[in-house]
Tab-separated table of C-alpha atoms in Angstrom:
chain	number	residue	atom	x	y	z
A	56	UNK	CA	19.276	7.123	-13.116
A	57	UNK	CA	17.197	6.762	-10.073
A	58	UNK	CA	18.235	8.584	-6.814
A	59	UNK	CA	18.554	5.925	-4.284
A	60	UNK	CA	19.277	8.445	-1.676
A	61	UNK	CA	16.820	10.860	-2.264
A	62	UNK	CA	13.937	9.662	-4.246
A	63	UNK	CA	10.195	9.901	-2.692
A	64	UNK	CA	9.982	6.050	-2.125
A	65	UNK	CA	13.202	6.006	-0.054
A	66	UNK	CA	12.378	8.980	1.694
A	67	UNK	CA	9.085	8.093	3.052
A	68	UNK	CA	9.684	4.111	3.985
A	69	UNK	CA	12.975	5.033	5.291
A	70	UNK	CA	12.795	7.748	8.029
A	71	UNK	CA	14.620	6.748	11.087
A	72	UNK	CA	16.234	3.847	9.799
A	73	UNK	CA	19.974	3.313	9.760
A	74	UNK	CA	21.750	1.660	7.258
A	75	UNK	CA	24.665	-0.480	7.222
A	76	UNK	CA	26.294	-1.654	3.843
A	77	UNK	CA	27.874	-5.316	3.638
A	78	UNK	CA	29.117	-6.985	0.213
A	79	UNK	CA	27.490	-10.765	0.696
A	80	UNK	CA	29.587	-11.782	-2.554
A	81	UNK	CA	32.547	-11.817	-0.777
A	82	UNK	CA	33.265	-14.291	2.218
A	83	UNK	CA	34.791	-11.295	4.647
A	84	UNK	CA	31.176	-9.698	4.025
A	85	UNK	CA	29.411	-12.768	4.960
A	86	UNK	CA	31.831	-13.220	7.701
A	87	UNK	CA	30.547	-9.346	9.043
A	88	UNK	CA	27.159	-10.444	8.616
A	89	UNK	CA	27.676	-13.178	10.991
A	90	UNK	CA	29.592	-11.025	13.749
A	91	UNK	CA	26.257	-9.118	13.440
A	92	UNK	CA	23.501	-11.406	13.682
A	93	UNK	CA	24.274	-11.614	17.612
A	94	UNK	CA	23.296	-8.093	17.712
A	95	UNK	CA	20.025	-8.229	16.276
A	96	UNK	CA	16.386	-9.802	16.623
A	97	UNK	CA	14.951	-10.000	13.714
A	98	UNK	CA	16.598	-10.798	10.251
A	99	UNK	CA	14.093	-10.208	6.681
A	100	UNK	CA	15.136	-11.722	4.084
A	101	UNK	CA	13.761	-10.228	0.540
A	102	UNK	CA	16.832	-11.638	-1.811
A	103	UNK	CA	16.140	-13.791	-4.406
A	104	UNK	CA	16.206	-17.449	-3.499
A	105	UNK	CA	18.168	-18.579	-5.729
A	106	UNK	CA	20.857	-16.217	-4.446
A	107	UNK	CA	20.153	-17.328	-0.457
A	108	UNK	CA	22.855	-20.086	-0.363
A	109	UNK	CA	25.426	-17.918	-2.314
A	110	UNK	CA	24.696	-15.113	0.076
A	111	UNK	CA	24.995	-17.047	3.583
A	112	UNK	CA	21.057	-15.838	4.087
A	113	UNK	CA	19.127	-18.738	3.886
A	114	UNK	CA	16.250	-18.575	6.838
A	115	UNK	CA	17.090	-22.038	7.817
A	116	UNK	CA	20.909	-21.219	8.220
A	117	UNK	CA	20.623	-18.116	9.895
A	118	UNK	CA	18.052	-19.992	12.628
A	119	UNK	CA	20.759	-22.614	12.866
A	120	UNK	CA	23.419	-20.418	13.603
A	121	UNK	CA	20.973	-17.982	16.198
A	122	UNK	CA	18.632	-20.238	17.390
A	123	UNK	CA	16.402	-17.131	19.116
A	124	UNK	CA	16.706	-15.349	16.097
A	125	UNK	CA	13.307	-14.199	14.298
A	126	UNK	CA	13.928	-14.645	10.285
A	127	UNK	CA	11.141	-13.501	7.998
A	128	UNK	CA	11.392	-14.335	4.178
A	129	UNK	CA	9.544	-12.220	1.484
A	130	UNK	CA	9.142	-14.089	-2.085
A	131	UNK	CA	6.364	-14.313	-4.584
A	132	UNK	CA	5.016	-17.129	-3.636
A	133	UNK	CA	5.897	-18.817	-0.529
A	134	UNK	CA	8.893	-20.972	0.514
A	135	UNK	CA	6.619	-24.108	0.417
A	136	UNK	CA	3.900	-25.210	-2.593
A	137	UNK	CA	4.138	-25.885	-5.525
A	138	UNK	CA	5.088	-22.560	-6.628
A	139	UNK	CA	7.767	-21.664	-4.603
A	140	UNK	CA	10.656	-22.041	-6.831
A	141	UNK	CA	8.781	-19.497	-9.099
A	142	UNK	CA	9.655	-15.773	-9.946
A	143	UNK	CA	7.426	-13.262	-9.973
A	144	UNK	CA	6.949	-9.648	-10.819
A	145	UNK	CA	4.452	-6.529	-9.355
A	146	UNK	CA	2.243	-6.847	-12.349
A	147	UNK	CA	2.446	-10.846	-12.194
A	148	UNK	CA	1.913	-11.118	-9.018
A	149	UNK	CA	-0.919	-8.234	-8.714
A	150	UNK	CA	-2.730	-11.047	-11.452
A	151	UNK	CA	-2.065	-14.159	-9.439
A	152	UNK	CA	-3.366	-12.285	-6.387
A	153	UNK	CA	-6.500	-11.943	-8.380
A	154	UNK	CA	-6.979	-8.042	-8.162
A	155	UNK	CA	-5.819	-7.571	-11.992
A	156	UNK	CA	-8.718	-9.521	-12.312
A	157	UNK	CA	-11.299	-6.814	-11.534
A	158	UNK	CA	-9.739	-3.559	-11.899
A	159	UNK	CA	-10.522	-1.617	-16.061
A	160	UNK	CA	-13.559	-1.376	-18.215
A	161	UNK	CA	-15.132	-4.541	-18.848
A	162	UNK	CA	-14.747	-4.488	-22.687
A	163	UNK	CA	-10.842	-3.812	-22.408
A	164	UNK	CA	-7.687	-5.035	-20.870
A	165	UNK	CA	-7.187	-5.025	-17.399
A	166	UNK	CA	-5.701	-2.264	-15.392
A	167	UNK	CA	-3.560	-2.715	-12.268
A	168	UNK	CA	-3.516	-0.212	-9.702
A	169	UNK	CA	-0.370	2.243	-9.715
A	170	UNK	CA	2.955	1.729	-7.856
A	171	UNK	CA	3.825	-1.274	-5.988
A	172	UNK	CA	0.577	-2.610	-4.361
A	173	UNK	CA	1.744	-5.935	-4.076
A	174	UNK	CA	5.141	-5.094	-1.957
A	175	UNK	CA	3.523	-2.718	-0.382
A	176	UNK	CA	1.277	-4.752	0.890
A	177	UNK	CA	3.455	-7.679	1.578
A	178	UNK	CA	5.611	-5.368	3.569
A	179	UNK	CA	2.244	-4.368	6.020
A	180	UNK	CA	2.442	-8.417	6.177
A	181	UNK	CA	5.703	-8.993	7.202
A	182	UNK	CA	5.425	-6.380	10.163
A	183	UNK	CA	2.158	-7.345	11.487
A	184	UNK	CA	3.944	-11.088	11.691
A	185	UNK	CA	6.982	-9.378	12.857
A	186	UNK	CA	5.251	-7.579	15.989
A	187	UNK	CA	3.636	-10.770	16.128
A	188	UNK	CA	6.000	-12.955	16.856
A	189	UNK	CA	8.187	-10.347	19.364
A	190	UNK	CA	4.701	-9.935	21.719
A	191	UNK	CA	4.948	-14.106	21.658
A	192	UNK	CA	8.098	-14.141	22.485
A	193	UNK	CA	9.297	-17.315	22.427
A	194	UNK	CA	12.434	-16.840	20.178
A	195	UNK	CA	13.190	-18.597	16.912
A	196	UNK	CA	10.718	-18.238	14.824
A	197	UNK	CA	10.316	-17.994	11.100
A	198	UNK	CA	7.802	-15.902	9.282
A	199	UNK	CA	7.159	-16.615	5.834
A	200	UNK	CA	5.330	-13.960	3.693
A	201	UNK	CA	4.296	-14.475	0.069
A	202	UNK	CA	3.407	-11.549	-1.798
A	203	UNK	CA	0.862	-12.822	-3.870
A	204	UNK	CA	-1.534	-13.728	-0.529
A	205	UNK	CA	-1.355	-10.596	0.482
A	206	UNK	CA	-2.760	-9.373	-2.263
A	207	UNK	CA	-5.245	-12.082	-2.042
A	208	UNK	CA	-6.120	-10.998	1.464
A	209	UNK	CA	-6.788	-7.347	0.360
A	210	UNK	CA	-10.227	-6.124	1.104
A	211	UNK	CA	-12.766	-6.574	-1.891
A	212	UNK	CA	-10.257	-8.480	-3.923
A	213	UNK	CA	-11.074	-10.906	-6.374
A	214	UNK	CA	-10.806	-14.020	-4.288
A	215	UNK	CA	-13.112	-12.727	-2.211
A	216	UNK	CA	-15.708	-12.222	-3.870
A	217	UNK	CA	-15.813	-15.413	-6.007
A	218	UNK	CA	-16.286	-16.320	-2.265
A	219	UNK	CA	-18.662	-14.307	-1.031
A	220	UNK	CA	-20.459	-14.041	-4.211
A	221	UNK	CA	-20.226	-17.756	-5.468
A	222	UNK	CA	-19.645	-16.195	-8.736
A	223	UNK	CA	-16.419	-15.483	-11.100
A	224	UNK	CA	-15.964	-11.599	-10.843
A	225	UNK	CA	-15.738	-9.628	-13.548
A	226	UNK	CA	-14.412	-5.866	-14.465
A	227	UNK	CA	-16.853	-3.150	-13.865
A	228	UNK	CA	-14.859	-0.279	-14.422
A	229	UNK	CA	-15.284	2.451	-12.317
A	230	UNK	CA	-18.425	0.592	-10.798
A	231	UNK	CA	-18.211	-1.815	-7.425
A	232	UNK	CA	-17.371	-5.236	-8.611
A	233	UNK	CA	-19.464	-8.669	-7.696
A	234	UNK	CA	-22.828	-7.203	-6.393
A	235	UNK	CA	-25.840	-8.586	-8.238
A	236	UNK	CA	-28.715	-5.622	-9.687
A	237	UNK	CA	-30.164	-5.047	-6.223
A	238	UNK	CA	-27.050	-3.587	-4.586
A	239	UNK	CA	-27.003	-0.014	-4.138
A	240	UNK	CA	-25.512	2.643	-6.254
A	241	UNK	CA	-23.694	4.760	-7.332
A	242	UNK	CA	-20.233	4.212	-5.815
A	243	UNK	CA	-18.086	5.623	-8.340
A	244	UNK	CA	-16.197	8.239	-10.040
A	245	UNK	CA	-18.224	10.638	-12.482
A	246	UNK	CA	-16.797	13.876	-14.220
A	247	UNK	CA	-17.795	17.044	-13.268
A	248	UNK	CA	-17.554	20.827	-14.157
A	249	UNK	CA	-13.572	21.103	-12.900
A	250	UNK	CA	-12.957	17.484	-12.211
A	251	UNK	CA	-14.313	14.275	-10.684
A	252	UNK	CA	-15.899	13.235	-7.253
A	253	UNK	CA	-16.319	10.300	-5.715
A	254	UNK	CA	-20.204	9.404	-5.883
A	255	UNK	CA	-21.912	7.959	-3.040
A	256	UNK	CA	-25.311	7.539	-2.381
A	257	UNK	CA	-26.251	7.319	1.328
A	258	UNK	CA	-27.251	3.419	2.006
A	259	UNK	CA	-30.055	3.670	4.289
A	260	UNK	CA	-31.756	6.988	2.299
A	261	UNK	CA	-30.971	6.070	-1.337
A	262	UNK	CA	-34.085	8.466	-2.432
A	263	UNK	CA	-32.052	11.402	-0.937
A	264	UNK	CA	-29.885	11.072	-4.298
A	265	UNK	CA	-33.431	12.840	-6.080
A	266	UNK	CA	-33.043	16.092	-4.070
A	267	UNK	CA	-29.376	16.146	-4.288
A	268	UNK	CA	-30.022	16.292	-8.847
A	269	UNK	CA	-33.400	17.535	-8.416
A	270	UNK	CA	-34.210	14.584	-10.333
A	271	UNK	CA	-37.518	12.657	-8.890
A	272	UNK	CA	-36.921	9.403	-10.915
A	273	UNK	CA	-33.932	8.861	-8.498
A	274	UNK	CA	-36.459	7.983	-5.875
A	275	UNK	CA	-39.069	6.060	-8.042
A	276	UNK	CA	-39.621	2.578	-6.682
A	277	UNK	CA	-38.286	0.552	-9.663
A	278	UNK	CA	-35.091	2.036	-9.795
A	279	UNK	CA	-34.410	2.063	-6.245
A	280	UNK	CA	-34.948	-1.815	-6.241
A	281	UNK	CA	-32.266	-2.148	-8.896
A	282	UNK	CA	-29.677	0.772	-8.663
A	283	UNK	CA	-26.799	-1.130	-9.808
A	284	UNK	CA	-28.643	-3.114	-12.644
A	285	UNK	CA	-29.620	0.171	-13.740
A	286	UNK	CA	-26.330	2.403	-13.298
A	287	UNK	CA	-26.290	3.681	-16.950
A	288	UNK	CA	-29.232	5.122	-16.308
A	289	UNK	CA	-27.979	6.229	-12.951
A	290	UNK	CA	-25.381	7.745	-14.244
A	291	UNK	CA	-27.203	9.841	-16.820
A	292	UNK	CA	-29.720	11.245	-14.610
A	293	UNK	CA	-27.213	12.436	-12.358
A	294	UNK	CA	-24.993	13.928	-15.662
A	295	UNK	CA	-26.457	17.511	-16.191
A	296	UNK	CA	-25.891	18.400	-12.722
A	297	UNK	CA	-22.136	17.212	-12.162
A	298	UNK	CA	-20.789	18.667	-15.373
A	299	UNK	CA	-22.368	22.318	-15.045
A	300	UNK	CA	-21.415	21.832	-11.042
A	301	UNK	CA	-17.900	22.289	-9.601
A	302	UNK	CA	-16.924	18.956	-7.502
A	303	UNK	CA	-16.254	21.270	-4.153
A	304	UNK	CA	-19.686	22.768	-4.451
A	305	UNK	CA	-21.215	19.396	-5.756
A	306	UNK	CA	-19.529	17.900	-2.370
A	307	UNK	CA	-20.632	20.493	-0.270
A	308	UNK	CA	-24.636	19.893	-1.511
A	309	UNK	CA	-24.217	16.617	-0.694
A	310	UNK	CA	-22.739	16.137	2.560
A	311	UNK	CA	-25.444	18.664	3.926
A	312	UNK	CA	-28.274	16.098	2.624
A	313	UNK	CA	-25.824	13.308	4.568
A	314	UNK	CA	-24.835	11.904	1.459
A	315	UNK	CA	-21.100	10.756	1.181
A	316	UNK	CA	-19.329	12.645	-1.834
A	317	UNK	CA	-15.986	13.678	-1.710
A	318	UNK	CA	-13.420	15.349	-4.454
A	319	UNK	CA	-10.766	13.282	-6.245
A	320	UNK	CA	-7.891	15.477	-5.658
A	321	UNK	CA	-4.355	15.862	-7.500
A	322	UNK	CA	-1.418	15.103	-5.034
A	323	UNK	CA	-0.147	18.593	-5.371
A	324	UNK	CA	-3.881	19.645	-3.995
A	325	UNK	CA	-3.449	17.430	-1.184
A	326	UNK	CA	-0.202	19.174	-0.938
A	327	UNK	CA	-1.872	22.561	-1.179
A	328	UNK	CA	-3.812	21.945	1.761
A	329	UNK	CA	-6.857	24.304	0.859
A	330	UNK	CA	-9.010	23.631	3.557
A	331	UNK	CA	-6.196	23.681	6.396
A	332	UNK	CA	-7.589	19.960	7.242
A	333	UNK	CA	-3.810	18.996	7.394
A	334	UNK	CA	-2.543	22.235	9.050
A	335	UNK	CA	-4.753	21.751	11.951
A	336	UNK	CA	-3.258	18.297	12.502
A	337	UNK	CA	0.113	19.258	11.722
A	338	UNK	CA	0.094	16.508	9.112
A	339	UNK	CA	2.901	18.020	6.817
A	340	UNK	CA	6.077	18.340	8.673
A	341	UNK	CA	9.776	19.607	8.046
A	342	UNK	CA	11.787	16.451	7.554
A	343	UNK	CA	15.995	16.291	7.120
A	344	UNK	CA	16.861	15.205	4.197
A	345	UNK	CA	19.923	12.729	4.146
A	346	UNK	CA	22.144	15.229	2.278
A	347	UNK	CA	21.046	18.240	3.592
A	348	UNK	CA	18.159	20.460	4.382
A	349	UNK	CA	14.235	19.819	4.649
A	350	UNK	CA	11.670	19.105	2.636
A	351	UNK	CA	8.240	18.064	3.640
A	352	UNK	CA	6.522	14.610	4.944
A	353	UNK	CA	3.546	13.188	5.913
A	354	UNK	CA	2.797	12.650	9.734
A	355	UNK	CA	1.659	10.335	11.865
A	356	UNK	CA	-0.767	8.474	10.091
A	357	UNK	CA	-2.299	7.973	13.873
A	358	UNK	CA	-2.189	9.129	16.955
A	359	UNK	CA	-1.596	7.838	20.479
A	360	UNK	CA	-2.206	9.866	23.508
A	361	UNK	CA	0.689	8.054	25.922
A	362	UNK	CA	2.750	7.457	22.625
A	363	UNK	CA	5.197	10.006	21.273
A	364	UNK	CA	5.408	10.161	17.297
A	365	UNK	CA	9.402	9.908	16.621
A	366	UNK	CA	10.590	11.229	12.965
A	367	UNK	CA	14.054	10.912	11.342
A	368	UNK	CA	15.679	11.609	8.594
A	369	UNK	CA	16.046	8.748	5.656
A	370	UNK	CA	19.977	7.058	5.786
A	371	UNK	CA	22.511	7.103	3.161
A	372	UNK	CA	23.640	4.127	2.075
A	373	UNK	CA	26.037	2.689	4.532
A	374	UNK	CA	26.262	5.388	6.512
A	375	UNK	CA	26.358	3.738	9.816
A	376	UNK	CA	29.091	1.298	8.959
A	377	UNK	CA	31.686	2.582	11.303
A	378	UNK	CA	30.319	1.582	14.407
A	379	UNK	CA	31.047	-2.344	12.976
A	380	UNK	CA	34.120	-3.359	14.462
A	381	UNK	CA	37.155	-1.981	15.978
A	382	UNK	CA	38.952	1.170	14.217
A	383	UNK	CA	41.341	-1.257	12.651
A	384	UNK	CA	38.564	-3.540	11.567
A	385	UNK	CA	37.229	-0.639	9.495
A	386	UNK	CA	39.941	0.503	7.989
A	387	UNK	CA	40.918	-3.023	6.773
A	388	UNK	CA	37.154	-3.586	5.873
A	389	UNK	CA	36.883	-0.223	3.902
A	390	UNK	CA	40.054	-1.417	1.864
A	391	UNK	CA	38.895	-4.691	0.899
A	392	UNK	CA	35.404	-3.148	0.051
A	393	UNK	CA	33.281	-5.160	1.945
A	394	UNK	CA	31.606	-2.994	3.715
């Protein structure tokens, strides 16, 4: 079974959160939900709609009852259009969002990116309009995220460039997507001797790419004018050098001509830390666990000089119940299992 507690996921998105634990099936839980919306200032909502009424959580309810409340909903689609009553899952919504659209090989199946995108996303969302809405603060507002827009809205999604492009995009594998034969390549991921890198040629000195391989016909005129109509051949020209190359010295060539490479590492070599890059930012740091001990978590993703970075440790479930109510509230509430 999956550790709620203590699984990765949890661990990361939940540092210095509390939790509280309320049964919404019963009516004493509902009833403890309502003794504890005057307490708060902003209510999410991410329960199936179908289940809102049932629960006591529907947005328009809860803004009825606390009229300076902030209430954001997360569904698929939307609570208005003609799709709002629909369900949706990651890998259906990732497709309408039009990103499973361009992602795999041409000649196959689509791929979809790993893990959650769409939530993820959706989440980012949901606290921009959340910090949003506080700075306006003018009370009672509802923010309504669908999940399947904010995949639209990612950068160099499929939407976009239909857009942009005026054109239906189509899978190019590893390749860019939507740029006609005069864009400039590569931007891509090619094998090497112990691995892959991240290929990159430098846009304003394309020809640089023929001293990097040692390979002239990377700077002739007709194949600079039409790098990514000619990428096969791109690709070849640069193959006897990358596979009888390690990537970090393949990287290392390149970024002293100015020309963007980089390694495609394993998580545990990001872990690893070879190059101290994260040590000397103190990236990696000694987190609590909720039952006990360390282990260790990504920083600050950014840093603000008049700003203190604050860490905690991930809750258990519930674990902050007993400051609800009176001692004798709690007691009665533990017995009757509603919270």
């Amino acid at each position: 079974m999956p550790d709620m507690e203590g699984g990765a996921t949890h661990l990361h998105l939940n540092r210095r959160k509390g939790s509280l634990r309320i049964d919404l099936r019963t009516s004493a839980g509902r009833r403890l939900l309502d003794a504890s919306l005057g307490e708060v200032d902003v209510v999410v909502v991410e329960v199936d709609r179908r289940r809102w009424d049932d629960f006591g959580i529907n947005p328009d309810a809860l803004r009825a009852q606390q009229p300076d409340l902030l209430v954001c909903s997360i569904t698929p689609y939307g609570i208005g259009g003609p799709k709002a009553e629909w369900l949706g899952s990651e890998l259906t919504l990732y497709a309408s969002g039009g990103y499973l659209r361009i992602g795999g090989e041409p000649d196959r199946e689509p791929v979809k990116a790993w893990g959650e995108q769409g939530h993820r996303q959706a989440g980012l969302h949901t606290a921009l309009g959340i910090v949003s809405a506080l700075y306006a603060d003018s009370g009672g507002q509802q923010i309504d995220t669908a999940i399947y827009e904010a995949l639209a809205f990612l950068l160099g999604g499929g939407y976009q460039h239909a857009w942009f492009s005026d054109s239906e995009p189509k899978r190019n594998g590893a390749r860019l997507v939507g740029f006609g034969p005069g864009h400039l390549y590569p931007s891509t991921i090619r094998p090497c001797a112990d691995g892959w890198v991240h290929a990159h040629c430098n846009n304003r000195y394309p020809e640089a790419m023929a001293v990097l391989f040692d390979e002239p016909r990377l700077a002739a005129p007709d194949l600079l004018a039409e790098l990514m109509g000619r990428a096969d051949e791109v690709d070849e020209l640069m193959a006897p050098v990358l596979m009888r190359t390690p990537r970090r010295e393949v990287v290392k060539r390149a970024q002293e001509l100015r020309i963007p490479f980089t390694e495609v590492l394993a998580p545990s070599e990001v872990m690893a830390d070879a190059d101290g890059h994260h040590a000397s930012r103190d990236f990696w740091q000694a987190t609590g666990h909720p039952r006990g001990g360390e282990y260790q978590a990504s920083g600050p993703a950014v840093r603000f000089g008049k700003t203190k970075w604050v860490d905690g440790t991930a809750p258990l479930l519930g674990q902050d119940n007993d400051r609800l109510g009176s001692p004798e509230d709690r007691v009665r509430w533990r017995r009757a299992g509603v919270a």
